[in-house]
PDB file of C-alpha atoms and ligand atoms in Angstrom:
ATOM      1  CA  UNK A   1      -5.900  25.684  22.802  1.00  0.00           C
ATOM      2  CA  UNK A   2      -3.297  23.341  22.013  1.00  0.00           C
ATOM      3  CA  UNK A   3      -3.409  19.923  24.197  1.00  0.00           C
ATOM      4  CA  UNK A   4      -0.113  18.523  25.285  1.00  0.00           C
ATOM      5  CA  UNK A   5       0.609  15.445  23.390  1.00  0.00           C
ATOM      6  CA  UNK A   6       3.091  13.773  26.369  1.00  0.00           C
ATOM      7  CA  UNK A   7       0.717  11.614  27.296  1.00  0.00           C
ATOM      8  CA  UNK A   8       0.310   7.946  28.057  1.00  0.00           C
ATOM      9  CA  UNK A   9      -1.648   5.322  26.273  1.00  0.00           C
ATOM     10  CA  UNK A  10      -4.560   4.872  28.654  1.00  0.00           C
ATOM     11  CA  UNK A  11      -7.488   2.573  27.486  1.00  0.00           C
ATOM     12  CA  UNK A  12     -11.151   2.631  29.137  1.00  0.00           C
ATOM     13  CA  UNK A  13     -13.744   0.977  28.113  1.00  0.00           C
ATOM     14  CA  UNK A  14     -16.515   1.062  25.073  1.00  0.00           C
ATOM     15  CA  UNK A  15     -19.745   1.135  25.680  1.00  0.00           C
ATOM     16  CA  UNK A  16     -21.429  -1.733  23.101  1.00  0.00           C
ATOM     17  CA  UNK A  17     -24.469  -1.507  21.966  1.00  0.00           C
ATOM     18  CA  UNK A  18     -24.651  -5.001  20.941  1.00  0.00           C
ATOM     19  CA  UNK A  19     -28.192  -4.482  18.666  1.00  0.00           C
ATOM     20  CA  UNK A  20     -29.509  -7.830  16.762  1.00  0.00           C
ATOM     21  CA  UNK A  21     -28.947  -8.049  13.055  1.00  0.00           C
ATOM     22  CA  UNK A  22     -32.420  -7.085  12.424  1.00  0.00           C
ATOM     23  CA  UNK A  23     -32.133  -3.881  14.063  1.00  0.00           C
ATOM     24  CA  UNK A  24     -29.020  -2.609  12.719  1.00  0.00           C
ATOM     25  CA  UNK A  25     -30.379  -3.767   9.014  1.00  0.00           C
ATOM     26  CA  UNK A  26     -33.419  -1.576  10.028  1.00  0.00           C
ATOM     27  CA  UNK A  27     -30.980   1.079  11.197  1.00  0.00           C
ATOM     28  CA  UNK A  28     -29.180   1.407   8.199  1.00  0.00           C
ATOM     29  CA  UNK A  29     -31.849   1.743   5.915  1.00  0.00           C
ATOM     30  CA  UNK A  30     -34.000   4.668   7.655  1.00  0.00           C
ATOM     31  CA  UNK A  31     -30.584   5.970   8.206  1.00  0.00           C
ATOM     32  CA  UNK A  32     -30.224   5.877   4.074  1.00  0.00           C
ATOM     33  CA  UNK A  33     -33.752   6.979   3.218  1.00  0.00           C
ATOM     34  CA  UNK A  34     -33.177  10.191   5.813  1.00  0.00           C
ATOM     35  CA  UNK A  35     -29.673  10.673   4.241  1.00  0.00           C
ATOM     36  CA  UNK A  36     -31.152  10.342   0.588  1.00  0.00           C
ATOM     37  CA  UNK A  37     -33.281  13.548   1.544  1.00  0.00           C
ATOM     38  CA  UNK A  38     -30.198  15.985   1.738  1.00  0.00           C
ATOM     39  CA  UNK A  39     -29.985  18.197  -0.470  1.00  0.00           C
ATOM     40  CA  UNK A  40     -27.342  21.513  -0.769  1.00  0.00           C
ATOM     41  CA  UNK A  41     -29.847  24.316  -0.806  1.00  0.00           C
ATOM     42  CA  UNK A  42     -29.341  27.690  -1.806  1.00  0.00           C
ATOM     43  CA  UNK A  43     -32.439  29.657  -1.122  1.00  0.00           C
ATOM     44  CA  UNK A  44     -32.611  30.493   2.795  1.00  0.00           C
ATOM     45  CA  UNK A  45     -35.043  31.495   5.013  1.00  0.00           C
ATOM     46  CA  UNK A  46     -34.124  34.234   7.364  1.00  0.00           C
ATOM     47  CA  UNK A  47     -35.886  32.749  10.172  1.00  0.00           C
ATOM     48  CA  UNK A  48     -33.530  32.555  13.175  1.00  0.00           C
ATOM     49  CA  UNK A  49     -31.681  29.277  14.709  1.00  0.00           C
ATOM     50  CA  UNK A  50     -31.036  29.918  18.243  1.00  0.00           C
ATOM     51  CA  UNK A  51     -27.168  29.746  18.368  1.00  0.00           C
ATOM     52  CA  UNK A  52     -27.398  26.472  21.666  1.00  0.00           C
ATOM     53  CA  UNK A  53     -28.726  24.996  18.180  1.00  0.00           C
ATOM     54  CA  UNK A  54     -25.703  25.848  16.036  1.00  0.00           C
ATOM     55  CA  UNK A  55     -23.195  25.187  18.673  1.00  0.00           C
ATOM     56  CA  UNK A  56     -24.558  21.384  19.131  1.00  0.00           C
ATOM     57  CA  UNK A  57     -24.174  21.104  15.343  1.00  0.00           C
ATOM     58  CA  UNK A  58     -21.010  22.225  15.565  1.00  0.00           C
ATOM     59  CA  UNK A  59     -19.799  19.603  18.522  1.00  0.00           C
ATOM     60  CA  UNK A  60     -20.966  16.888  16.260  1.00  0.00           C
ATOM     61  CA  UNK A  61     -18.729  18.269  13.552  1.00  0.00           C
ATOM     62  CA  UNK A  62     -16.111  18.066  15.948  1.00  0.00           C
ATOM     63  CA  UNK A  63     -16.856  14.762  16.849  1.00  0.00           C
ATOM     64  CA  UNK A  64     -15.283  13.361  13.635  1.00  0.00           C
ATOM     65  CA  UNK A  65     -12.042  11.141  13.742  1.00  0.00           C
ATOM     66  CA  UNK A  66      -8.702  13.316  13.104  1.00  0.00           C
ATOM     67  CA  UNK A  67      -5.183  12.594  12.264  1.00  0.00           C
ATOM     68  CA  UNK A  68      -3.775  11.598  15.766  1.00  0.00           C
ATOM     69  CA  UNK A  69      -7.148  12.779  17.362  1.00  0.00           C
ATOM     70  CA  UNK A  70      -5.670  16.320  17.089  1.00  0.00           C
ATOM     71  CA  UNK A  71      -9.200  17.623  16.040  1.00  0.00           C
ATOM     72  CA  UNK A  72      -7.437  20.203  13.654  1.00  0.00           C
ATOM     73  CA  UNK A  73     -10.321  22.383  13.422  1.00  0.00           C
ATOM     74  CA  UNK A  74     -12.199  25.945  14.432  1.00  0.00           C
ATOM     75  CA  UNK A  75     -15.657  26.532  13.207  1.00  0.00           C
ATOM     76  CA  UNK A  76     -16.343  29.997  12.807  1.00  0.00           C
ATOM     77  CA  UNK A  77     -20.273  30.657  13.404  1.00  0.00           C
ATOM     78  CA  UNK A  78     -21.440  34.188  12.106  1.00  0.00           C
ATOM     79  CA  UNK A  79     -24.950  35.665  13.091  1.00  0.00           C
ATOM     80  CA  UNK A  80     -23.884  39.162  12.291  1.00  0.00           C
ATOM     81  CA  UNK A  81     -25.671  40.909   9.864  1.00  0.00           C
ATOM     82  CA  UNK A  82     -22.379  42.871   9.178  1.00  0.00           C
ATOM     83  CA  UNK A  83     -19.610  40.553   8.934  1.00  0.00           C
ATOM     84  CA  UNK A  84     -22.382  38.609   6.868  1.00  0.00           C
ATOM     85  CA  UNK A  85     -22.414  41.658   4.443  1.00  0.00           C
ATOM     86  CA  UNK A  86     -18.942  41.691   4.043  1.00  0.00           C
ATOM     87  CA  UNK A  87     -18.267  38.166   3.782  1.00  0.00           C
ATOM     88  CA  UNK A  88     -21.086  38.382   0.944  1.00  0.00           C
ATOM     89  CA  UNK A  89     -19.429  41.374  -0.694  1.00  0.00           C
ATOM     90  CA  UNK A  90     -16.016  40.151  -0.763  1.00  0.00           C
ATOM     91  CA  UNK A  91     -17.233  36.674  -2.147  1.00  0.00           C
ATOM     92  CA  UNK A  92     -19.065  38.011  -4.486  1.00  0.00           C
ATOM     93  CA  UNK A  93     -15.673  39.813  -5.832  1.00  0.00           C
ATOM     94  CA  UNK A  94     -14.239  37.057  -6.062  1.00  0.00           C
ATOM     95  CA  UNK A  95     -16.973  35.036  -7.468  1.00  0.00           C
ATOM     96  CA  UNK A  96     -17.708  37.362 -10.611  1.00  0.00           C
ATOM     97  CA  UNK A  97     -14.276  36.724 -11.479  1.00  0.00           C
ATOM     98  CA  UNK A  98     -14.248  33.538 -11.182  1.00  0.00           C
ATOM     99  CA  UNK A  99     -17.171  33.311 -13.344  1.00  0.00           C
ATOM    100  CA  UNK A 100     -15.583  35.723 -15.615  1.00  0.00           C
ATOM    101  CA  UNK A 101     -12.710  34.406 -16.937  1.00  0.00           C
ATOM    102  CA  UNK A 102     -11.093  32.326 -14.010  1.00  0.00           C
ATOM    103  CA  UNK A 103     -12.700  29.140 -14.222  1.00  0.00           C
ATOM    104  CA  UNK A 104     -12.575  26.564 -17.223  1.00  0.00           C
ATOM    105  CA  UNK A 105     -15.153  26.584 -20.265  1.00  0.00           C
ATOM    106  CA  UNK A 106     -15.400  22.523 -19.155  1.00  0.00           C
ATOM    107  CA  UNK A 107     -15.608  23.653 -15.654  1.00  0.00           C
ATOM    108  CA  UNK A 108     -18.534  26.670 -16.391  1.00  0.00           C
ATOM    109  CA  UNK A 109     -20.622  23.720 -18.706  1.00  0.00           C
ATOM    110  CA  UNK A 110     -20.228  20.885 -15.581  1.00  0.00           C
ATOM    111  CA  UNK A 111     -21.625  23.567 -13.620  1.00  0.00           C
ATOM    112  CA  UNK A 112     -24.550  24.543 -15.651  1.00  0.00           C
ATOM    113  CA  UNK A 113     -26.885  21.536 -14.323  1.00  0.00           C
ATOM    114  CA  UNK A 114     -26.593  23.202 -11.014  1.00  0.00           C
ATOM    115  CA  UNK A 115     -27.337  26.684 -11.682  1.00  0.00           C
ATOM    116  CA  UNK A 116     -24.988  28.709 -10.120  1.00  0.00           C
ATOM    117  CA  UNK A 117     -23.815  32.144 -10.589  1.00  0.00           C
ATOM    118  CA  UNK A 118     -21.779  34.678  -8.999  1.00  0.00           C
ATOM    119  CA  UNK A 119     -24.404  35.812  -6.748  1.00  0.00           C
ATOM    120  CA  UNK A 120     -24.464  34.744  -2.801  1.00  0.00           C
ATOM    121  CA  UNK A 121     -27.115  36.765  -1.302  1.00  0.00           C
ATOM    122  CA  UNK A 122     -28.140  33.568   0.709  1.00  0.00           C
ATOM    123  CA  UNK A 123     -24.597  34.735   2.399  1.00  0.00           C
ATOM    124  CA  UNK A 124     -27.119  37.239   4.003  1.00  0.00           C
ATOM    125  CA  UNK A 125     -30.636  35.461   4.347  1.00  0.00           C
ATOM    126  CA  UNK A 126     -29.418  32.693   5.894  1.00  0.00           C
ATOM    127  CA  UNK A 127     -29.167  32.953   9.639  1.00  0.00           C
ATOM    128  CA  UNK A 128     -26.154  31.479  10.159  1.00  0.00           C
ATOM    129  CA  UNK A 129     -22.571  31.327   7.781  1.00  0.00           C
ATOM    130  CA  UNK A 130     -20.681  28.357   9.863  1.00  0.00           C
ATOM    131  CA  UNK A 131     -16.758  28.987   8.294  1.00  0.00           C
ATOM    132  CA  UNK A 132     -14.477  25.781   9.146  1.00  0.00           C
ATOM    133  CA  UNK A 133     -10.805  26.442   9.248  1.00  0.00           C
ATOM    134  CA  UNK A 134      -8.221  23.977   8.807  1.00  0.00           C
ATOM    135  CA  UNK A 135      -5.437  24.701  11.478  1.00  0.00           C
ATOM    136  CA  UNK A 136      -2.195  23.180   9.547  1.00  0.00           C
ATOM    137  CA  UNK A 137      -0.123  23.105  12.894  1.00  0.00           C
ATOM    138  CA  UNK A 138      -1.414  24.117  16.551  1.00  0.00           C
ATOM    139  CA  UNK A 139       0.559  26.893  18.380  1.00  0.00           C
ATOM    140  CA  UNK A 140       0.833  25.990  21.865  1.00  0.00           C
ATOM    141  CA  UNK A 141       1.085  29.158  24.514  1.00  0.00           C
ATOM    142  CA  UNK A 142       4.687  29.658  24.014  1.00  0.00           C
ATOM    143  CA  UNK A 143       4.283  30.210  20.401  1.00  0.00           C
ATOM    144  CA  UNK A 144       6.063  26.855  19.328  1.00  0.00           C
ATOM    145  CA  UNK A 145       4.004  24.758  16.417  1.00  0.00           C
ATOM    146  CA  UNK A 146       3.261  21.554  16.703  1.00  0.00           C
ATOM    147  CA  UNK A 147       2.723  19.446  13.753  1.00  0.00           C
ATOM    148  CA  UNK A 148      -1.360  18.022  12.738  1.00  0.00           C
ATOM    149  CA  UNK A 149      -1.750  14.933  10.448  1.00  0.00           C
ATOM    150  CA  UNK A 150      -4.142  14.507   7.672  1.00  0.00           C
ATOM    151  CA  UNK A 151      -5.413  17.729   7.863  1.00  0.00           C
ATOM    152  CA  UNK A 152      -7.569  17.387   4.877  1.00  0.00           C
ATOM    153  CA  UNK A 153      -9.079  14.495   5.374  1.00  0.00           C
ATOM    154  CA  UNK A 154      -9.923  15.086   8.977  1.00  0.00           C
ATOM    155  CA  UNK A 155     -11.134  18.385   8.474  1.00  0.00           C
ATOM    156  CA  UNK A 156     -13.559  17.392   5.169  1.00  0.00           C
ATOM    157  CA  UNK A 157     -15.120  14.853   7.674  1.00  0.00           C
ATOM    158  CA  UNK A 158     -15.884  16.969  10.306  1.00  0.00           C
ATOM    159  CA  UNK A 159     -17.279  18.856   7.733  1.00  0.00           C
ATOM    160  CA  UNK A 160     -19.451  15.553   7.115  1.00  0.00           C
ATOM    161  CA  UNK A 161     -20.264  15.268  10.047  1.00  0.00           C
ATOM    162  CA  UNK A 162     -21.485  18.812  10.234  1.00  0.00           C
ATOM    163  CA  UNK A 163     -23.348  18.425   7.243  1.00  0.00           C
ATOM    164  CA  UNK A 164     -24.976  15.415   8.635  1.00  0.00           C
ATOM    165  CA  UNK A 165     -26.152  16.473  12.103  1.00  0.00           C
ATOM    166  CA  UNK A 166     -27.667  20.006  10.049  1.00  0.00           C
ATOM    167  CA  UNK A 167     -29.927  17.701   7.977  1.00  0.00           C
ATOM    168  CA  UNK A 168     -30.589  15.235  11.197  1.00  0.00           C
ATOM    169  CA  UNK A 169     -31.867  18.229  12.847  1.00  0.00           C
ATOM    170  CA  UNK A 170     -34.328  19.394   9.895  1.00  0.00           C
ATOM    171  CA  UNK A 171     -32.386  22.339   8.421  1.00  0.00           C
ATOM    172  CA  UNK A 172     -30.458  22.946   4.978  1.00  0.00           C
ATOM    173  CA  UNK A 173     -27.354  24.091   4.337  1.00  0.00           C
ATOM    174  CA  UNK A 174     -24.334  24.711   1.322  1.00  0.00           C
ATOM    175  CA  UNK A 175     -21.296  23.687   1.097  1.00  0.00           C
ATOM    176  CA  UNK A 176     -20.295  27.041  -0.591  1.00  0.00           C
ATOM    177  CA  UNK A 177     -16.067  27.390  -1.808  1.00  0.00           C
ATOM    178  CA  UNK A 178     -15.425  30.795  -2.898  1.00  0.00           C
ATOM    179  CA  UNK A 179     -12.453  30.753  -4.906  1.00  0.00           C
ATOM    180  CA  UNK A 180     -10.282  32.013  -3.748  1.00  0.00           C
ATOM    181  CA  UNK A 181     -11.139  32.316   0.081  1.00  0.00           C
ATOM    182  CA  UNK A 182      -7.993  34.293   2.233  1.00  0.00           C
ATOM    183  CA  UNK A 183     -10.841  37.091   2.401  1.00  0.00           C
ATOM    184  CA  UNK A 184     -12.166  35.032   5.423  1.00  0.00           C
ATOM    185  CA  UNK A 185      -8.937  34.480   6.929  1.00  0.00           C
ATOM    186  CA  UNK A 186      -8.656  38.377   7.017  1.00  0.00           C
ATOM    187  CA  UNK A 187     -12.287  39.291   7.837  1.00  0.00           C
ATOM    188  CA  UNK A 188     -12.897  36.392  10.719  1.00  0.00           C
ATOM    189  CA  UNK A 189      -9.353  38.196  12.173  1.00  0.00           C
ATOM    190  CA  UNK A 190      -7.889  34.399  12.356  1.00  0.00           C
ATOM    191  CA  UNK A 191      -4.307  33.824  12.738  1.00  0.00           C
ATOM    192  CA  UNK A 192      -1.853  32.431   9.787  1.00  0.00           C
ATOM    193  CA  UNK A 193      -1.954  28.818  10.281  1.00  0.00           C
ATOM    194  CA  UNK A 194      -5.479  28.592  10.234  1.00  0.00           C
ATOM    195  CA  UNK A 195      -6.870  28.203   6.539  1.00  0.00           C
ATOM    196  CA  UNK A 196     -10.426  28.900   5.275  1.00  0.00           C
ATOM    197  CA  UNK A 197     -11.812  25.128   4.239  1.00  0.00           C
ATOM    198  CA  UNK A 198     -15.791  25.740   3.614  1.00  0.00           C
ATOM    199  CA  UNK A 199     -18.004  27.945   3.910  1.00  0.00           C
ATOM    200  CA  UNK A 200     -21.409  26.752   5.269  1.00  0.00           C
ATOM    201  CA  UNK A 201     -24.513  28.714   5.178  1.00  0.00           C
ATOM    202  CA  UNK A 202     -27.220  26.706   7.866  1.00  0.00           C
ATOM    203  CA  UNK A 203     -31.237  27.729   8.280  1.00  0.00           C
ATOM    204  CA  UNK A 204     -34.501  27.070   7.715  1.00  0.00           C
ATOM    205  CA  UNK A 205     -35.308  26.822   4.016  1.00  0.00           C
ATOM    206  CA  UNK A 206     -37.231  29.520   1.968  1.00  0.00           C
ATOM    207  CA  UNK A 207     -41.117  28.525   1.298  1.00  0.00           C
ATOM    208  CA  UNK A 208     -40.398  28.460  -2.206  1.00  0.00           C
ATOM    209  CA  UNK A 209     -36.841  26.924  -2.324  1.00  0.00           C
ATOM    210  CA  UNK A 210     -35.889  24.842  -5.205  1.00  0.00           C
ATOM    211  CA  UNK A 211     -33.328  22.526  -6.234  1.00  0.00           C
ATOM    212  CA  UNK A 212     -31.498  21.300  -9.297  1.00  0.00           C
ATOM    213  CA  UNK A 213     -33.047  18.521 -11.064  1.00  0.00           C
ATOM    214  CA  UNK A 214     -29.795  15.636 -10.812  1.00  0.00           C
ATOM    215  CA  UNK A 215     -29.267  12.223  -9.378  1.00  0.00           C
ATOM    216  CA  UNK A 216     -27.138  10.090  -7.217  1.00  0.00           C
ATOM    217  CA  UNK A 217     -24.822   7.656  -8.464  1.00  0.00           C
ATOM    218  CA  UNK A 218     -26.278   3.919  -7.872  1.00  0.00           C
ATOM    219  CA  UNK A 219     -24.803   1.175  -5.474  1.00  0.00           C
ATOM    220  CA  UNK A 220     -23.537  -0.672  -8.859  1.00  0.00           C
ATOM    221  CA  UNK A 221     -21.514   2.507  -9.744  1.00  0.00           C
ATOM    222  CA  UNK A 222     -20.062   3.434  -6.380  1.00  0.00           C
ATOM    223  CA  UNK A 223     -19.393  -0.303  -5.334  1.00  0.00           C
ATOM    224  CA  UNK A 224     -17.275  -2.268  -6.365  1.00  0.00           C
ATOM    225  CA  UNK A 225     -17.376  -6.185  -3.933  1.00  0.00           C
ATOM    226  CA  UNK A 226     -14.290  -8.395  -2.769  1.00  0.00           C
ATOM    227  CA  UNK A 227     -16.348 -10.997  -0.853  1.00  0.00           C
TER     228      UNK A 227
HETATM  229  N1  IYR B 301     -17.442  28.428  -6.038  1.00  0.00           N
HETATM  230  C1  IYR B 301     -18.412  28.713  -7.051  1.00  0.00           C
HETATM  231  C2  IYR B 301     -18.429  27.701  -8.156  1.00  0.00           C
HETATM  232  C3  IYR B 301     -18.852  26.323  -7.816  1.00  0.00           C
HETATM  233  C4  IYR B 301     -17.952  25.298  -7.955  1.00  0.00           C
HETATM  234  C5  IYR B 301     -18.325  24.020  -7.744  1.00  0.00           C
HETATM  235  I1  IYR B 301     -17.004  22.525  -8.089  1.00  0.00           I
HETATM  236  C6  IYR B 301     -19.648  23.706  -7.365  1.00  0.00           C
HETATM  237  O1  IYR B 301     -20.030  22.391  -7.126  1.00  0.00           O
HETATM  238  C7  IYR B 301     -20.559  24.735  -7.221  1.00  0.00           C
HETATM  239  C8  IYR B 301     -20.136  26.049  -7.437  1.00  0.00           C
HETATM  240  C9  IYR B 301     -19.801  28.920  -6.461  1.00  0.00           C
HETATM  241  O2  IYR B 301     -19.983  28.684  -5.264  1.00  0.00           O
HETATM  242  O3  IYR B 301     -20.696  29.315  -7.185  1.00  0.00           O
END
């Protein structure tokens, strides 16, 4: 529900926690070599997550920093093995298309490393499909629309942060974009000004999951120093 934004600046304070060098340097790198272990995984197992689970996972993606702190956001969770089946049926329209004639020859041969195809059925193994809309204005109960910042960029980190707090926790997800995605607008019944932004499939992984074979970029090519 929208929040109303007439209100003062009031300050309170931060709790510190005021670590020693040492301990944040330690920090940061099991924080790293945890991190490093993330992969986007597209073979589920359909082992259940309790949904107390998925809804914690969920308040940490909603934790993230917003334009304004207007947390521009609703995260769709779907258990449902039928509005799973649809959601995998209509993607999988769109996806055939899009891998039969809608996307680029370049874009088809960058995606080859990955191994990709039009088929989802993860859509239906995995236990979960977390969909994150981006709400381009709020509607307050009058019906008047009030205006959210950075929509983009707030939204793609609570995504982050989503994807972060699913790995913390020990399970695997996708970041899955089918192109294009109004179906879920329609299917999830959400109003107008919210748009589809990722779809996230979250579980367990399958025994005999596998990944593709690529690497991260290094420190030297991500980096670049002003000291
Ligand atoms: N949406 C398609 C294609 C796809 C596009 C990109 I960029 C990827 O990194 C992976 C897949 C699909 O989900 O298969």
């Amino acid at each position: 529900m929208y929040k109303n934004a007439d209100e003062p600046y009031k300050a309170i304070p931060f709790e510190a926690a005021g670590l020693p060098e040492d301990e944040v340097r330690s920090r940061s790198r099991e924080y790293h070599e945890g991190m490093e272990k993330r992969r986007s995984l597209r073979f589920f197992s359909d082992r259940p997550v309790p949904r107390d689970i998925i809804e914690q996972l969920i308040m940490t993606g909603s934790s993230a920093p917003s334009g304004a702190n207007k947390q521009p956001w609703t995260f769709c969770a779907v258990s449902s093995p039928a509005f799973k089946q649809q959601i995998r049926q209509a993607a999988e329209e769109e996806e055939y298309r899009s891998y039969h004639g809608r996307m680029s020859e370049e874009w088809l041969r960058d995606l080859a490393p990955l191994g990709t195809d039009w088929r989802k059925p993860f859509l239906e193994t995995a236990p979960w499909l977390v969909i994150i809309f981006r709400k381009i204005y709020d509607l307050d109960e009058n019906g008047h629309k009030h205006t959210n910042y950075y929509v983009q960029e707030s939204v793609g980190l609570a995504a982050g942060f989503f994807l972060t707090a699913v790995h913390q926790a020990g399970l695997v997800a996708l970041t899955h974009t089918p192109s294009p995605m109004d179906f879920l607008t329609r299917l999830l019944g959400r109003p107008a000004h919210e748009k589809p932004f990722l779809l996230i499939p979250v579980g367990y992984p399958a025994p005999d999951a596998t990944v593709p074979d690529i690497q991260r970029k290094s420190a030297d090519e991500v980096t670049v120093w002003y000291e």
